[in-house]
PDB file of C-alpha atoms in Angstrom:
ATOM      1  CA  MET A  16      -0.022   0.084  -0.096  1.00 54.00           C
ATOM      2  CA  LYS A  17       1.413   3.509  -0.938  1.00 80.00           C
ATOM      3  CA  LEU A  18       0.348   5.143   2.179  1.00 74.00           C
ATOM      4  CA  SER A  19       2.301   2.854   4.377  1.00 75.00           C
ATOM      5  CA  LEU A  20       5.221   3.956   2.446  1.00 82.00           C
ATOM      6  CA  ILE A  21       4.433   7.732   2.624  1.00 85.00           C
ATOM      7  CA  LYS A  22       3.900   7.522   6.391  1.00 81.00           C
ATOM      8  CA  TRP A  23       7.523   7.473   6.699  1.00 85.00           C
ATOM      9  CA  LEU A  24       7.863  10.955   4.957  1.00 89.00           C
ATOM     10  CA  GLY A  25       6.960  12.241   8.293  1.00 89.00           C
ATOM     11  CA  LEU A  26      10.926  11.900   9.480  1.00 92.00           C
ATOM     12  CA  PRO A  27      12.439  14.086   6.785  1.00 93.00           C
ATOM     13  CA  LEU A  28       9.394  16.758   7.046  1.00 93.00           C
ATOM     14  CA  GLY A  29      10.042  17.013  10.737  1.00 94.00           C
ATOM     15  CA  LEU A  30      13.906  17.145   9.950  1.00 94.00           C
ATOM     16  CA  ILE A  31      12.962  20.085   7.582  1.00 95.00           C
ATOM     17  CA  MET A  32      11.082  21.673  10.103  1.00 95.00           C
ATOM     18  CA  TYR A  33      13.725  21.384  12.619  1.00 95.00           C
ATOM     19  CA  PHE A  34      16.418  22.639  10.367  1.00 95.00           C
ATOM     20  CA  GLY A  35      13.964  25.424   9.087  1.00 95.00           C
ATOM     21  CA  THR A  36      13.456  26.898  12.552  1.00 94.00           C
ATOM     22  CA  VAL A  37      16.672  26.187  14.476  1.00 95.00           C
ATOM     23  CA  ASN A  38      18.175  29.316  13.207  1.00 95.00           C
ATOM     24  CA  ALA A  39      15.625  31.567  14.116  1.00 94.00           C
ATOM     25  CA  TRP A  40      14.226  30.217  17.354  1.00 92.00           C
ATOM     26  CA  GLY A  41      17.055  27.759  18.531  1.00 93.00           C
ATOM     27  CA  ASP A  42      16.998  24.251  19.501  1.00 92.00           C
ATOM     28  CA  GLY A  43      14.449  24.656  22.661  1.00 94.00           C
ATOM     29  CA  ILE A  44      11.863  25.626  19.949  1.00 95.00           C
ATOM     30  CA  ALA A  45      12.797  23.912  16.694  1.00 95.00           C
ATOM     31  CA  LEU A  46      13.348  20.258  18.421  1.00 96.00           C
ATOM     32  CA  PRO A  47       9.644  20.182  19.523  1.00 96.00           C
ATOM     33  CA  LEU A  48       8.405  21.726  16.157  1.00 96.00           C
ATOM     34  CA  GLY A  49      10.231  19.271  14.399  1.00 96.00           C
ATOM     35  CA  PHE A  50       8.840  16.346  16.496  1.00 96.00           C
ATOM     36  CA  ILE A  51       5.281  17.654  16.174  1.00 96.00           C
ATOM     37  CA  ALA A  52       5.539  18.094  12.366  1.00 95.00           C
ATOM     38  CA  ALA A  53       6.643  14.205  11.899  1.00 95.00           C
ATOM     39  CA  PHE A  54       4.215  13.165  14.479  1.00 95.00           C
ATOM     40  CA  SER A  55       1.434  15.049  12.892  1.00 95.00           C
ATOM     41  CA  PHE A  56       2.178  13.999   9.726  1.00 94.00           C
ATOM     42  CA  THR A  57       2.358  10.254  10.459  1.00 92.00           C
ATOM     43  CA  LEU A  58      -0.824  10.492  12.556  1.00 92.00           C
ATOM     44  CA  ILE A  59      -2.342  12.145   9.412  1.00 93.00           C
ATOM     45  CA  ILE A  60      -1.354   9.237   7.076  1.00 92.00           C
ATOM     46  CA  ARG A  61      -2.149   6.665   9.734  1.00 88.00           C
ATOM     47  CA  ARG A  62      -5.891   8.016   9.505  1.00 89.00           C
ATOM     48  CA  ALA A  63      -5.941   7.856   5.916  1.00 90.00           C
ATOM     49  CA  MET A  64      -4.826   4.440   5.912  1.00 87.00           C
ATOM     50  CA  ASP A  65      -7.687   3.523   8.395  1.00 86.00           C
ATOM     51  CA  ARG A  66     -10.195   5.230   6.232  1.00 90.00           C
ATOM     52  CA  THR A  67      -8.942   3.421   2.952  1.00 89.00           C
ATOM     53  CA  VAL A  68      -9.403   0.093   4.914  1.00 87.00           C
ATOM     54  CA  SER A  69     -12.772   0.889   6.332  1.00 90.00           C
ATOM     55  CA  ASP A  70     -13.986   1.947   2.955  1.00 92.00           C
ATOM     56  CA  ALA A  71     -12.819  -1.281   1.264  1.00 91.00           C
ATOM     57  CA  ILE A  72     -14.461  -3.327   3.843  1.00 92.00           C
ATOM     58  CA  VAL A  73     -17.521  -1.293   3.480  1.00 93.00           C
ATOM     59  CA  LYS A  74     -17.545  -2.368  -0.231  1.00 93.00           C
ATOM     60  CA  GLU A  75     -16.798  -5.996   0.376  1.00 91.00           C
ATOM     61  CA  ILE A  76     -19.749  -6.116   2.763  1.00 93.00           C
ATOM     62  CA  ARG A  77     -21.940  -4.112   0.255  1.00 93.00           C
ATOM     63  CA  ALA A  78     -21.066  -6.652  -2.521  1.00 91.00           C
ATOM     64  CA  ALA A  79     -22.015  -9.566  -0.241  1.00 91.00           C
ATOM     65  CA  ILE A  80     -25.448  -7.842   0.559  1.00 93.00           C
ATOM     66  CA  HIS A  81     -26.048  -6.609  -2.981  1.00 91.00           C
ATOM     67  CA  ARG A  82     -26.462 -10.505  -4.024  1.00 89.00           C
ATOM     68  CA  PHE A  83     -29.684 -10.698  -2.246  1.00 88.00           C
ATOM     69  CA  GLY A  84     -31.501  -7.475  -4.034  1.00 86.00           C
ATOM     70  CA  GLN A  85     -31.618  -4.053  -3.195  1.00 87.00           C
ATOM     71  CA  ILE A  86     -31.593  -4.119   0.504  1.00 89.00           C
ATOM     72  CA  GLU A  87     -31.246  -0.929   2.262  1.00 92.00           C
ATOM     73  CA  ASN A  88     -28.349  -0.903   4.616  1.00 93.00           C
ATOM     74  CA  TYR A  89     -26.082   1.297   6.995  1.00 94.00           C
ATOM     75  CA  ILE A  90     -22.652   0.039   7.894  1.00 94.00           C
ATOM     76  CA  GLU A  91     -20.341   1.294  10.593  1.00 94.00           C
ATOM     77  CA  ILE A  92     -16.849   0.426  10.875  1.00 92.00           C
ATOM     78  CA  LYS A  93     -14.628   0.891  14.097  1.00 87.00           C
ATOM     79  CA  LYS A  94     -11.199   0.096  14.990  1.00 82.00           C
ATOM     80  CA  ALA A  95     -10.918  -2.020  17.901  1.00 73.00           C
ATOM     81  CA  ASN A  96      -7.356  -2.158  18.427  1.00 71.00           C
ATOM     82  CA  LYS A  97      -4.241  -2.078  15.882  1.00 67.00           C
ATOM     83  CA  THR A  98      -5.349  -5.024  13.943  1.00 67.00           C
ATOM     84  CA  GLY A  99      -8.957  -5.524  14.785  1.00 82.00           C
ATOM     85  CA  ILE A 100     -11.959  -3.992  13.456  1.00 88.00           C
ATOM     86  CA  ILE A 101     -15.669  -3.973  14.378  1.00 90.00           C
ATOM     87  CA  ALA A 102     -17.975  -4.001  11.704  1.00 92.00           C
ATOM     88  CA  ARG A 103     -21.723  -3.229  12.371  1.00 94.00           C
ATOM     89  CA  ILE A 104     -24.552  -3.609   9.669  1.00 95.00           C
ATOM     90  CA  TYR A 105     -28.091  -2.388   9.961  1.00 95.00           C
ATOM     91  CA  LEU A 106     -30.164  -3.879   7.371  1.00 94.00           C
ATOM     92  CA  ILE A 107     -33.551  -2.200   6.863  1.00 93.00           C
ATOM     93  CA  ASN A 108     -36.518  -4.705   6.538  1.00 89.00           C
ATOM     94  CA  ALA A 109     -34.552  -7.660   5.396  1.00 88.00           C
ATOM     95  CA  GLY A 110     -36.767  -9.986   7.100  1.00 86.00           C
ATOM     96  CA  THR A 111     -35.864 -13.727   6.631  1.00 87.00           C
ATOM     97  CA  LYS A 112     -33.039 -12.772   4.435  1.00 89.00           C
ATOM     98  CA  VAL A 113     -30.963 -11.776   7.519  1.00 91.00           C
ATOM     99  CA  SER A 114     -29.277 -15.109   8.414  1.00 91.00           C
ATOM    100  CA  GLU A 115     -28.509 -15.524   4.626  1.00 92.00           C
ATOM    101  CA  ILE A 116     -27.096 -12.316   4.440  1.00 93.00           C
ATOM    102  CA  ASN A 117     -25.078 -12.748   7.552  1.00 92.00           C
ATOM    103  CA  GLN A 118     -23.458 -16.155   6.279  1.00 92.00           C
ATOM    104  CA  ALA A 119     -22.799 -14.334   2.831  1.00 91.00           C
ATOM    105  CA  VAL A 120     -21.036 -11.447   4.627  1.00 92.00           C
ATOM    106  CA  LYS A 121     -18.957 -13.531   6.789  1.00 91.00           C
ATOM    107  CA  LYS A 122     -17.968 -15.930   3.902  1.00 90.00           C
ATOM    108  CA  HIS A 123     -17.195 -12.960   1.547  1.00 87.00           C
ATOM    109  CA  LEU A 124     -14.780 -11.507   4.108  1.00 88.00           C
ATOM    110  CA  GLU A 125     -13.115 -14.663   4.821  1.00 87.00           C
ATOM    111  CA  GLU A 126     -12.366 -14.912   1.075  1.00 87.00           C
ATOM    112  CA  SER A 127     -11.225 -11.474   0.832  1.00 86.00           C
ATOM    113  CA  VAL A 128      -7.952  -9.734   1.690  1.00 84.00           C
ATOM    114  CA  PHE A 129      -9.373  -8.726   4.943  1.00 80.00           C
ATOM    115  CA  LYS A 130      -9.542 -12.400   6.518  1.00 79.00           C
ATOM    116  CA  GLY A 131      -8.800 -11.864  10.090  1.00 79.00           C
ATOM    117  CA  ARG A 132      -8.964  -8.250  10.186  1.00 83.00           C
ATOM    118  CA  VAL A 133     -12.636  -7.852  11.116  1.00 87.00           C
ATOM    119  CA  TRP A 134     -12.368  -8.941  14.693  1.00 85.00           C
ATOM    120  CA  ILE A 135     -16.265  -8.661  15.622  1.00 87.00           C
ATOM    121  CA  LEU A 136     -19.178  -8.532  13.024  1.00 89.00           C
ATOM    122  CA  GLN A 137     -22.743  -7.262  14.461  1.00 92.00           C
ATOM    123  CA  MET A 138     -25.591  -7.447  12.115  1.00 93.00           C
ATOM    124  CA  THR A 139     -29.049  -6.528  12.940  1.00 93.00           C
ATOM    125  CA  ASP A 140     -32.471  -5.973  10.833  1.00 93.00           C
ATOM    126  CA  ILE A 141     -34.559  -2.856  11.883  1.00 92.00           C
ATOM    127  CA  ARG A 142     -37.721  -1.451  10.395  1.00 90.00           C
ATOM    128  CA  SER A 143     -36.765   2.136   9.554  1.00 90.00           C
ATOM    129  CA  LYS A 144     -33.626   4.536   9.591  1.00 89.00           C
ATOM    130  CA  ASP A 145     -35.516   6.443  12.747  1.00 92.00           C
ATOM    131  CA  GLU A 146     -34.419   3.011  14.557  1.00 91.00           C
ATOM    132  CA  LEU A 147     -30.852   3.346  14.090  1.00 91.00           C
ATOM    133  CA  ASN A 148     -29.905   5.440  17.157  1.00 92.00           C
ATOM    134  CA  ALA A 149     -31.847   3.214  19.642  1.00 94.00           C
ATOM    135  CA  THR A 150     -30.467  -0.044  18.027  1.00 94.00           C
ATOM    136  CA  ARG A 151     -26.926   1.577  17.975  1.00 93.00           C
ATOM    137  CA  GLN A 152     -27.058   2.022  21.807  1.00 94.00           C
ATOM    138  CA  ILE A 153     -28.280  -1.700  22.185  1.00 94.00           C
ATOM    139  CA  LEU A 154     -25.356  -3.136  20.281  1.00 93.00           C
ATOM    140  CA  ASP A 155     -22.943  -0.834  21.914  1.00 92.00           C
ATOM    141  CA  ARG A 156     -24.175  -2.325  25.244  1.00 93.00           C
ATOM    142  CA  GLN A 157     -23.988  -5.898  23.986  1.00 91.00           C
ATOM    143  CA  LEU A 158     -20.453  -5.177  22.543  1.00 88.00           C
ATOM    144  CA  LEU A 159     -19.337  -3.798  25.688  1.00 89.00           C
ATOM    145  CA  ASP A 160     -20.727  -7.045  27.792  1.00 88.00           C
ATOM    146  CA  GLU A 161     -18.906  -9.437  25.251  1.00 83.00           C
ATOM    147  CA  LEU A 162     -15.604  -7.638  25.430  1.00 81.00           C
ATOM    148  CA  LYS A 163     -15.838  -7.812  29.373  1.00 86.00           C
ATOM    149  CA  LYS A 164     -16.617 -11.297  29.090  1.00 84.00           C
ATOM    150  CA  MET A 165     -13.628 -11.862  26.858  1.00 77.00           C
ATOM    151  CA  SER A 166     -11.415  -9.997  29.180  1.00 79.00           C
ATOM    152  CA  LYS A 167     -12.126 -11.964  31.869  1.00 78.00           C
ATOM    153  CA  SER A 168     -11.682 -15.409  30.058  1.00 73.00           C
ATOM    154  CA  ASP A 169      -8.248 -13.891  29.202  1.00 71.00           C
ATOM    155  CA  GLU A 170      -7.141 -13.298  32.563  1.00 72.00           C
ATOM    156  CA  LYS A 171      -8.511 -16.656  33.704  1.00 70.00           C
ATOM    157  CA  LYS A 172      -6.277 -18.091  30.934  1.00 70.00           C
ATOM    158  CA  ASP A 173      -3.252 -16.042  32.028  1.00 67.00           C
ATOM    159  CA  LYS A 174      -3.430 -17.680  35.747  1.00 61.00           C
TER     160      LYS A 174
END
């Protein structure tokens, strides 16, 4: 991926900032400015990389859903940790197709380059877009409960 190479340009940009300001303000100001420039650029590129991955995952999910017809959907992608991603899919009036869509999405993601990157997949069927916020809160609580359970089971394994 080109962005993963571009993020390393933060180091020379930090040096440019340092050498460009050291004569005017001295080391006391130039050094933090160089560090801030390098760190900020790297952070911007990392966010762009995350956004690119998220967009690609959404395309993969929508491709799997599209096989079942024109089902309205909303997809949220959240970064859980450095490698894990949480994908949340809200289907609008999918009815009996939810189970089939769930299996298709899982299979589609397993066969894509994102195998293993989607850590948690949550899918729900709602009647209208108006239910989105209430459903999101319910799924957030369920997700938090599951993460707590996973954390407790990991602590027991370590002992």
